[in-house]
Short mmCIF file of C-alpha atoms and ligand atoms in Angstrom, two decimals:
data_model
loop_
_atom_site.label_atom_id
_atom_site.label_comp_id
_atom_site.label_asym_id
_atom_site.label_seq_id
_atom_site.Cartn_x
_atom_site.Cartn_y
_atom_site.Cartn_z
CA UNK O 1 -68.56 -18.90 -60.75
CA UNK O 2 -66.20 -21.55 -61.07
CA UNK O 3 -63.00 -22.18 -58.18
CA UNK O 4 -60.03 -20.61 -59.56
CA UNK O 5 -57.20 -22.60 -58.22
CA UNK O 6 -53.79 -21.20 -58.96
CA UNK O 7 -51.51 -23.45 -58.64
CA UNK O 8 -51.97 -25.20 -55.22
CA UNK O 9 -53.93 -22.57 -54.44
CA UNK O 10 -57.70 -22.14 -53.92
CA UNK O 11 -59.61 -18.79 -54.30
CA UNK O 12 -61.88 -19.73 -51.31
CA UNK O 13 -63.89 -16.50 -51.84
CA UNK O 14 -64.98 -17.99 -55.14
CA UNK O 15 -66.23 -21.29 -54.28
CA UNK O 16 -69.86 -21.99 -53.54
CA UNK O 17 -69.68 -25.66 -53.08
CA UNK O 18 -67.17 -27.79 -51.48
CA UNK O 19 -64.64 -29.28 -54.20
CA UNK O 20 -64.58 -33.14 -54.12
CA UNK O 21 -60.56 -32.77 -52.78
CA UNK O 22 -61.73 -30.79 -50.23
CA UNK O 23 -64.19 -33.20 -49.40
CA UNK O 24 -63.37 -35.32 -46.24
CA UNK O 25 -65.15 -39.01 -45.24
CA UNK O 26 -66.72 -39.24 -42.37
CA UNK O 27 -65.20 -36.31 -40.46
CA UNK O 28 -68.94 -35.61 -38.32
CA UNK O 29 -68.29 -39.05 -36.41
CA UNK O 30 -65.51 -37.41 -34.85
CA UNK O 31 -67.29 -34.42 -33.96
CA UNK O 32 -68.26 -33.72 -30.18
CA UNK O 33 -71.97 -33.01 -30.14
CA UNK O 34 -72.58 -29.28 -28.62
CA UNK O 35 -74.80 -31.45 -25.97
CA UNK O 36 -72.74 -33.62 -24.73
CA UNK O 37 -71.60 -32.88 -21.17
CA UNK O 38 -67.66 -33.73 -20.16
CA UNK O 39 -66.88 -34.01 -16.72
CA UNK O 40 -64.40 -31.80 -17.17
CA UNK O 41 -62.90 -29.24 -20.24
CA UNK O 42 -59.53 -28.27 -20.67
CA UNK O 43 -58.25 -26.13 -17.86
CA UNK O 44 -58.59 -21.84 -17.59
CA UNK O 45 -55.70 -21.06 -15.23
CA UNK O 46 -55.19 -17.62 -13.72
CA UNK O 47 -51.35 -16.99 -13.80
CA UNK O 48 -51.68 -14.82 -10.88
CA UNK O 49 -53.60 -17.96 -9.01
CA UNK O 50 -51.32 -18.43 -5.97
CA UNK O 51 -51.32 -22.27 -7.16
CA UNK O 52 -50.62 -21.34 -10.88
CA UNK O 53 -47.32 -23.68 -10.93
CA UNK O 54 -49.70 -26.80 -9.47
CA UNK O 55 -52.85 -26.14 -11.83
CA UNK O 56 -50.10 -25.68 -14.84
CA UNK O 57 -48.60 -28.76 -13.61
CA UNK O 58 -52.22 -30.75 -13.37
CA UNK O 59 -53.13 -29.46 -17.13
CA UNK O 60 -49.91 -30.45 -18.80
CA UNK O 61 -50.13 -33.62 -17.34
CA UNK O 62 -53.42 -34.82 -17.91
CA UNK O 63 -54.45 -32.52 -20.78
CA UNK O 64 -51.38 -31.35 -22.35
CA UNK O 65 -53.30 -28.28 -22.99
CA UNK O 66 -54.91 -25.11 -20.94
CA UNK O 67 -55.57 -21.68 -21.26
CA UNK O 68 -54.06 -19.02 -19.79
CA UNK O 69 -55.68 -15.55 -18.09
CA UNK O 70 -53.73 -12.78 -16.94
CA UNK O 71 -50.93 -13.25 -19.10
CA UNK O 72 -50.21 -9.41 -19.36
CA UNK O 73 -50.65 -9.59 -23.23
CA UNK O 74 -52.46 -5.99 -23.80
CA UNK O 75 -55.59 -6.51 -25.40
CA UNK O 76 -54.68 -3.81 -28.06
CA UNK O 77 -52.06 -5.90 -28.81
CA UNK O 78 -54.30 -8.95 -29.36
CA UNK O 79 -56.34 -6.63 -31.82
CA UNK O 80 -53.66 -5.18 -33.83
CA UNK O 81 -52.48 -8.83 -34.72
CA UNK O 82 -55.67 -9.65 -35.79
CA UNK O 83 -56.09 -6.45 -37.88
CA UNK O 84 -52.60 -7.47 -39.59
CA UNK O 85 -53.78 -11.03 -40.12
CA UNK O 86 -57.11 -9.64 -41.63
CA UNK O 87 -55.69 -7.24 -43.74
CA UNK O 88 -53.14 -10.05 -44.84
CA UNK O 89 -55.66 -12.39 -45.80
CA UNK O 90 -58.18 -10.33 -47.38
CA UNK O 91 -55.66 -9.15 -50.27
CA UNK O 92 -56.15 -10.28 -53.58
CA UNK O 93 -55.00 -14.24 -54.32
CA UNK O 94 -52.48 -12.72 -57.06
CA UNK O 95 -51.19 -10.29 -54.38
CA UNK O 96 -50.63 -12.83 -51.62
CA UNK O 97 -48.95 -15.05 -54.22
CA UNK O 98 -46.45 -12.30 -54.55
CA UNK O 99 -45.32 -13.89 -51.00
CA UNK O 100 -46.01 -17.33 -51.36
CA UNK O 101 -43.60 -19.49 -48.93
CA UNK O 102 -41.39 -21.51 -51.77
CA UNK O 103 -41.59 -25.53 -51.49
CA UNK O 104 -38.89 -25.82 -48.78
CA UNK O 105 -38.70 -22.54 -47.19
CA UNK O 106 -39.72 -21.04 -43.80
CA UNK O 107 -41.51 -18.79 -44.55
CA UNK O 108 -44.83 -17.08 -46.34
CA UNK O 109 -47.86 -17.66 -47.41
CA UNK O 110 -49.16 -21.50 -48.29
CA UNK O 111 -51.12 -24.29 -47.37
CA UNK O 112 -50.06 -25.97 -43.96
CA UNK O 113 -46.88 -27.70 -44.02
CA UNK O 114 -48.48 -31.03 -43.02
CA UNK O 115 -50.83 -31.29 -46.41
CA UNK O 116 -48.77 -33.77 -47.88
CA UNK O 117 -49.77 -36.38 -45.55
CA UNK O 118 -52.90 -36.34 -46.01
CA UNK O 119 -55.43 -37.09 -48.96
CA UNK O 120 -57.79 -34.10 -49.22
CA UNK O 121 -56.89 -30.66 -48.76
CA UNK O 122 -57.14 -28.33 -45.84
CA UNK O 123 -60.03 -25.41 -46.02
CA UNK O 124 -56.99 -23.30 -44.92
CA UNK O 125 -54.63 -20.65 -45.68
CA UNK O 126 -51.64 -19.35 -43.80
CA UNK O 127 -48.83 -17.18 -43.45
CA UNK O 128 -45.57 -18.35 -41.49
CA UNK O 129 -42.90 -15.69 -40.38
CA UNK O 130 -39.62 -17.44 -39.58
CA UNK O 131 -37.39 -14.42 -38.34
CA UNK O 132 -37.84 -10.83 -40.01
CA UNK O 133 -41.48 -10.61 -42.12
CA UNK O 134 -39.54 -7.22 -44.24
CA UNK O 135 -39.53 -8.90 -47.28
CA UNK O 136 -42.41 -10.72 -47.58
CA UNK O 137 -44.35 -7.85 -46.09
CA UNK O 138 -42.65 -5.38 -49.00
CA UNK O 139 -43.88 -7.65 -51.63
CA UNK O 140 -47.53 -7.44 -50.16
CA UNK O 141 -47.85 -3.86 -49.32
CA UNK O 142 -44.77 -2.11 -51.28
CA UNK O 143 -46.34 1.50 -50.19
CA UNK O 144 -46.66 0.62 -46.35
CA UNK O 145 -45.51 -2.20 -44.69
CA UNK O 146 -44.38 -0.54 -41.72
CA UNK O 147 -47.51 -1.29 -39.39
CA UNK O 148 -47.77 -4.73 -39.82
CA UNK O 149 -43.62 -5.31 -39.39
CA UNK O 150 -44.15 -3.18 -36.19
CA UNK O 151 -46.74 -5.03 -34.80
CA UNK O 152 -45.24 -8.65 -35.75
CA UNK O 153 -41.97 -7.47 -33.78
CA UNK O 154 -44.02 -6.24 -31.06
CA UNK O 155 -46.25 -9.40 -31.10
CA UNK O 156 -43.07 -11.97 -31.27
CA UNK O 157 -41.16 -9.89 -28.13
CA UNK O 158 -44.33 -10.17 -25.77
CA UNK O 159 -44.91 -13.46 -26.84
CA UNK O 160 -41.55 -14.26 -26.00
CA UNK O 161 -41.51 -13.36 -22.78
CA UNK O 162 -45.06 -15.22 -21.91
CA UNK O 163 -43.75 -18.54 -23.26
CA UNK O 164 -40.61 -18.07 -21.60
CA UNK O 165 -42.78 -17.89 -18.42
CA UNK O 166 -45.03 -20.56 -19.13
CA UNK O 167 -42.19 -22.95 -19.97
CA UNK O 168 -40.50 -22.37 -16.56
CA UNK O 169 -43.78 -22.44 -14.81
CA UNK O 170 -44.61 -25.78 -16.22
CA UNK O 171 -41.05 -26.93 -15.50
CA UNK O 172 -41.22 -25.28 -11.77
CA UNK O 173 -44.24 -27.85 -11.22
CA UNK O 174 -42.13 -30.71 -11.59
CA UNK O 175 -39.44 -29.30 -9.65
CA UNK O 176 -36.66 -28.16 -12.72
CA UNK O 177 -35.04 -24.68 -12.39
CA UNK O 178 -32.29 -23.15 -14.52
CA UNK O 179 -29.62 -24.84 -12.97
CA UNK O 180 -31.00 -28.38 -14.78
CA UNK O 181 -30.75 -27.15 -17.85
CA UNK O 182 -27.96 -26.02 -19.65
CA UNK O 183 -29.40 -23.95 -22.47
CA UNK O 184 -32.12 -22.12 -21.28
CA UNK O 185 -29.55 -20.24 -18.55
CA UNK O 186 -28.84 -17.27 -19.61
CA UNK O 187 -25.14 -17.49 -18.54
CA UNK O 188 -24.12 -19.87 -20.82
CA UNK O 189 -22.27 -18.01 -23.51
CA UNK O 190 -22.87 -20.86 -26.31
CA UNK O 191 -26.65 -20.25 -26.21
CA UNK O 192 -26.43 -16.25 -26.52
CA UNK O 193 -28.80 -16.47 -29.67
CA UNK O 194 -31.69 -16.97 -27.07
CA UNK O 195 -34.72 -18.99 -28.17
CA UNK O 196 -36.36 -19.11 -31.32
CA UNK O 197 -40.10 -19.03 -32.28
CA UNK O 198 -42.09 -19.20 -35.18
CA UNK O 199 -45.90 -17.13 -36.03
CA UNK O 200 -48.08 -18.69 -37.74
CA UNK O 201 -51.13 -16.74 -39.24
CA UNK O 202 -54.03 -19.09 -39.66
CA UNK O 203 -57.17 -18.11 -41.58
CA UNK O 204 -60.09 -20.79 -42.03
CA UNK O 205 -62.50 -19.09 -44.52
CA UNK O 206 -66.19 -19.46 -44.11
CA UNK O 207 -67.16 -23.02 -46.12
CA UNK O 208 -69.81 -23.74 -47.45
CA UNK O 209 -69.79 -27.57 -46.15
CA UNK O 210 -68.24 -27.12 -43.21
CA UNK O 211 -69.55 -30.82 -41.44
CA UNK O 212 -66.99 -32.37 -45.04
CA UNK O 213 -64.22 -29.89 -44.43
CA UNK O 214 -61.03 -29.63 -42.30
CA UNK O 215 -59.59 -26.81 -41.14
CA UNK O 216 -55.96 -27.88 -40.07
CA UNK O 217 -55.66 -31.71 -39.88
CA UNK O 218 -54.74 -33.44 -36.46
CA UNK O 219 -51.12 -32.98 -35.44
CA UNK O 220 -48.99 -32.09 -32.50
CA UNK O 221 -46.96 -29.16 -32.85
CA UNK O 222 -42.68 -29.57 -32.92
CA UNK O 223 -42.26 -27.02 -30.00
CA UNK O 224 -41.52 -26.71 -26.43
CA UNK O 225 -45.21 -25.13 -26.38
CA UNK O 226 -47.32 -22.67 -28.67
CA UNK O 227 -49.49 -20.10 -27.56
CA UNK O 228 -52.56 -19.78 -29.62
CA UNK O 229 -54.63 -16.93 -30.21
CA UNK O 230 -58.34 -17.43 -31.21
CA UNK O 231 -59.24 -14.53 -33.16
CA UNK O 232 -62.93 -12.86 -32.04
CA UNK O 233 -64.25 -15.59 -30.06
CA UNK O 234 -64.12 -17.99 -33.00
CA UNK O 235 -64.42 -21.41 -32.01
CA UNK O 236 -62.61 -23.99 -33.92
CA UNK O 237 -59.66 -25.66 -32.05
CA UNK O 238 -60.53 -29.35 -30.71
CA UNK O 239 -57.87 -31.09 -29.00
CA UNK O 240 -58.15 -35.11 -28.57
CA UNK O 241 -57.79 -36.63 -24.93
CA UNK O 242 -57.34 -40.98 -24.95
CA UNK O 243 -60.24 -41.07 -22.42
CA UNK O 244 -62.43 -37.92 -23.90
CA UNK O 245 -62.08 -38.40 -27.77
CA UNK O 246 -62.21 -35.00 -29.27
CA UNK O 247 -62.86 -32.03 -27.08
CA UNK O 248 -63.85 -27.96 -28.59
CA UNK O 249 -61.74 -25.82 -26.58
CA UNK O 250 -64.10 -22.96 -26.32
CA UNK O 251 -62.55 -19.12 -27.14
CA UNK O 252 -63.11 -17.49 -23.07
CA UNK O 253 -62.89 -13.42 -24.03
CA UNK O 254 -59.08 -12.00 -23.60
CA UNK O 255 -57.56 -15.96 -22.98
CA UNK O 256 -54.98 -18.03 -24.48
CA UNK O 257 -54.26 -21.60 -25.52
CA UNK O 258 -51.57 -23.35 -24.54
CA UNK O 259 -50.56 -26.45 -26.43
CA UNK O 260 -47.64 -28.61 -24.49
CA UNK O 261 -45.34 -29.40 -27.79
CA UNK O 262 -43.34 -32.49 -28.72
CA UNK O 263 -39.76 -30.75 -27.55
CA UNK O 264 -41.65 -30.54 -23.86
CA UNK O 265 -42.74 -34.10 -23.93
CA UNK O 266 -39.14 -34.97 -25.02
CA UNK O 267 -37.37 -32.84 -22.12
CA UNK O 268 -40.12 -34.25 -19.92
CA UNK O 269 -39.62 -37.42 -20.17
CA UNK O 270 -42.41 -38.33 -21.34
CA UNK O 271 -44.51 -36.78 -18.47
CA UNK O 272 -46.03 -34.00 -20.47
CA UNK O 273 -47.76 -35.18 -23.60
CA UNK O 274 -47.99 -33.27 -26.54
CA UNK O 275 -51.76 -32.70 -27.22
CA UNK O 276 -53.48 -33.83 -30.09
CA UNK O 277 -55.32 -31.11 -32.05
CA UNK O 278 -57.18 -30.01 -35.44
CA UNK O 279 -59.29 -27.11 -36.59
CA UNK O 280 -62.26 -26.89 -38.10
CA UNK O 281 -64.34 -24.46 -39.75
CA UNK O 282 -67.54 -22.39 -40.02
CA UNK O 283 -70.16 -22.16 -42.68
CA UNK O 284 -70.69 -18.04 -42.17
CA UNK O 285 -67.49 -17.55 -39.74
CA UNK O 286 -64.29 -16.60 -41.30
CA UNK O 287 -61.57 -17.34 -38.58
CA UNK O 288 -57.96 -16.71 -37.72
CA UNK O 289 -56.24 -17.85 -35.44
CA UNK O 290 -52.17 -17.04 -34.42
CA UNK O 291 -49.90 -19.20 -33.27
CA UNK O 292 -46.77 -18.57 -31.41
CA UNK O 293 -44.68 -21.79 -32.25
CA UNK O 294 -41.97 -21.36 -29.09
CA UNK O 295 -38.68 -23.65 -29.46
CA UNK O 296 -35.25 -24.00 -27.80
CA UNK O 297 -32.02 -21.89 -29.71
CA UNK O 298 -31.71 -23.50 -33.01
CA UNK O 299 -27.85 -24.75 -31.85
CA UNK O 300 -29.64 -26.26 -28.26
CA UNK O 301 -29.51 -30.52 -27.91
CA UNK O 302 -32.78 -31.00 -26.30
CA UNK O 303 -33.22 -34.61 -24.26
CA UNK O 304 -35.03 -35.64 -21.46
CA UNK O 305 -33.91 -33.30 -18.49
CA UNK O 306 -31.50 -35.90 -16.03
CA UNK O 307 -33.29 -34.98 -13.14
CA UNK O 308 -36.34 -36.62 -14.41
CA UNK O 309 -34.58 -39.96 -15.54
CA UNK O 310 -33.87 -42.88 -12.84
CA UNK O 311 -34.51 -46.67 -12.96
CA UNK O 312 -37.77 -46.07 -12.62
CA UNK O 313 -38.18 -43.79 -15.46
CA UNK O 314 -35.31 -45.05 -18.23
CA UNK O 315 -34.58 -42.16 -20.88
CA UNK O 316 -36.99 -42.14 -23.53
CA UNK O 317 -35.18 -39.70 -25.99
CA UNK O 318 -32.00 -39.31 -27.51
CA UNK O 319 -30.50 -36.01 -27.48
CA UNK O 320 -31.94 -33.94 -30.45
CA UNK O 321 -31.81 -29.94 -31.72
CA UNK O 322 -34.97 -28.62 -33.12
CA UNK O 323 -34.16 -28.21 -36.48
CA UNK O 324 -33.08 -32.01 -36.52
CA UNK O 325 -36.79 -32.84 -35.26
CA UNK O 326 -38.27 -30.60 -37.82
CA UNK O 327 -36.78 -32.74 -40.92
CA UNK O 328 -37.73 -36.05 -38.95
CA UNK O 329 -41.26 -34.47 -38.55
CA UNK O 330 -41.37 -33.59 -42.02
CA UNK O 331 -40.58 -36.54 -43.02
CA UNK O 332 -42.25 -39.05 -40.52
CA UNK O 333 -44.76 -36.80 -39.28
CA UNK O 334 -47.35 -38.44 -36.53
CA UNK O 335 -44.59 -41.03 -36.14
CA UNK O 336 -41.63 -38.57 -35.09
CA UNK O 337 -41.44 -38.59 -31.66
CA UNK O 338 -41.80 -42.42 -32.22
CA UNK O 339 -38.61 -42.61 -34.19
CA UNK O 340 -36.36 -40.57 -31.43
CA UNK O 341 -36.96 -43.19 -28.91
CA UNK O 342 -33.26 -44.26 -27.33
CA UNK O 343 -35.07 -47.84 -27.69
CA UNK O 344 -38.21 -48.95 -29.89
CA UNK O 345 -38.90 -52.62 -30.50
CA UNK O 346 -41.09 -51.27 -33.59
CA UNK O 347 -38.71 -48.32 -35.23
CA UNK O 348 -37.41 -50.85 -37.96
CA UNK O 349 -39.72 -49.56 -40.40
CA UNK O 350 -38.52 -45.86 -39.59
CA UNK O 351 -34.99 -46.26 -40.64
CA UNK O 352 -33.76 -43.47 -42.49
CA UNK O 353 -34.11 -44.65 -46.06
CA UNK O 354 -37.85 -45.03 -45.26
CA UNK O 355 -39.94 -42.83 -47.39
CA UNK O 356 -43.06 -44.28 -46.61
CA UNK O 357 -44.59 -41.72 -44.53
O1 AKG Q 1 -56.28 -22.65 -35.60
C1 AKG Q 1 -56.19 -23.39 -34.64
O2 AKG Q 1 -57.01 -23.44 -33.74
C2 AKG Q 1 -55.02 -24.35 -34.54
C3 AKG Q 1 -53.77 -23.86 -35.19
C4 AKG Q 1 -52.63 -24.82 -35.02
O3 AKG Q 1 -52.79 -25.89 -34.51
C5 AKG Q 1 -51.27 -24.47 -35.48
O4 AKG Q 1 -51.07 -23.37 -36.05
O5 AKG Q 1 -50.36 -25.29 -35.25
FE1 FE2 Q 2 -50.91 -26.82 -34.01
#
């Protein structure tokens, strides 16, 4: 049966061969082989470790990824957000169209935000929930929506709370506390609104060329960090490390990824990178993943943290809020944190008529 692709859209249920702008060149040379043998994967830290704050500060630092174990996220939790996703993304194509995320906006369903920088598609679908999922969710389920808002809510406020924790942990390690910086203490009365977060459903059909397909194309993410679910001990995620090339980071039963963002590289100094990473996808294995996209209140200037700047280590940011790094992201993408630099010798061909990107 032919692919029935409504507008942007393809029916990935109904495909039995890989469409030619699906097709990517090459990809398998980047692939790690299952054989080879690192001399080291990315990081499984026990928050309850005694030396949590020091491993934390090791992975960030070297990896700019780990995953976390006994986070205190109830595995029924875990499994209700995957039910949600599941149901979500086994509807009918005309039904999930009924929430489709419009050109600019937030939020719904679509292919990933970063598809038009690249060539070929992305064997992909997702669902994005930018503050309350009520009206989307009423368009998909008009009878009963009531589960799935419950369990997003429920989802978001744990999730909350375990980034929160992570981000201070990570800071703790390189010896930052409330006091150093200005929005993330409660007491200050111009941050009230708190932080905000994004979720991102992902689900990466089974393919039937999976060695020609992508998943989600390489990119950092434009938080402080994300916390990534992978769904059923579905492997997928790779992240890329200078020294390594690309690395799987293999699902370990009831863990979580954490991905340092560009926000934490910026309030770092530069001492945290933001990892590197890309999905890719299964020839019998449908997966889904969920990502918990954790940022600073919308109305928060986030630059390097003063403590960690001296003559040593010059300021490599200007000050920035999130939703000013989002449009510069959209727009230069891979070359974003690039074009914040206080100083770059080879920004001249980011100025801000550029469209090139
Ligand atoms: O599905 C994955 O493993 C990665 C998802 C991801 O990178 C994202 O949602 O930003
Ligand atoms: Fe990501």
């Amino acid at each position: 049966m032919p692919a029935r692709v409504a507008h942007k859209y393809l029916d990935f249920g109904l495909v039995e061969e890989l469409p030619d702008s699906y097709a990517w060149k090459a990809l398998d040379h980047d692939l790690p082989s299952e054989e080879a043998h690192k001399p080291n994967s990315v990081p499984i830290i026990d928050l309850d470790h005694n030396n949590a704050i020091e491993l934390i500060g090791s992975a960030c630092k070297t990896w700019g990824v780990f995953q976390v174990v006994n986070h205190n996220i109830s595995k029924n939790l875990l499994d209700d957000i995957e039910y949600e996703g599941r149901k979500l993304f086994s509807l009918p194509m005309h039904q999930k169209l009924k929430a489709a995320r419009s050109p600019d906006g937030p939020s719904g369903y679509g292919v990933p935000s970063i598809s038009s920088f690249f060539p070929k598609l992305m064997w992909h679908e997702g669902f994005t929930i930018s503050g309350s999922p009520l009206a989307h969710a009423r368009q998909l389920w008009p009878e009963d929506h009531t589960r799935f808002c419950q369990t997003i809510q429920e989802y978001e406020k744990e999730m909350n709370k375990l980034a929160e924790r992570i981000m201070w942990l990570i800071l703790g390690s390189l010896n930052i506390n409330k006091e150093d910086i200005t929005w993330a203490g409660s007491k200050d009365d111009q941050f009230q609104e708190g932080s905000s977060a994004v979720l991102q459903l992902n689900s990466y059909p089974a393919c039937p060329d999976p060695d020609r397909a992508m998943g989600l194309a390489a990119h950092t993410d434009s938080t402080i960090v994300t916390i990534l679910h992978q769904t059923n001990n579905t492997s997928g995620l790779q992240v890329y490390r200078e020294d390594y090339g690309w690395t799987r980071v293999p699902p370990q039963n009831g863990a979580l990824v954490v991905n340092v963002g560009d926000l934490l590289h910026i309030l770092t100094n530069g001492w945290c990178p933001s990892v590197l990473h890309r999905a890719v996808v299964h020839r019998t294995q449908h997966r889904l993943s969920i990502a918990y996209l954790y940022g600073p209140p919308s109305s928060a200037r986030i630059s390097p943290i003063p403590k960690l700047v001296d003559k040593f280590h010059p300021q490599l940011y200007r000050a920035i809020t999130w939703g000013e790094y989002l449009g510069i992201k959209a727009k230069h993408f891979d070359k974003a944190l690039r074009s914040v630099l206080v100083s770059d010798p080879t920004s001249e061909s980011l100025g801000p008529n550029d469209d090139n990107c």
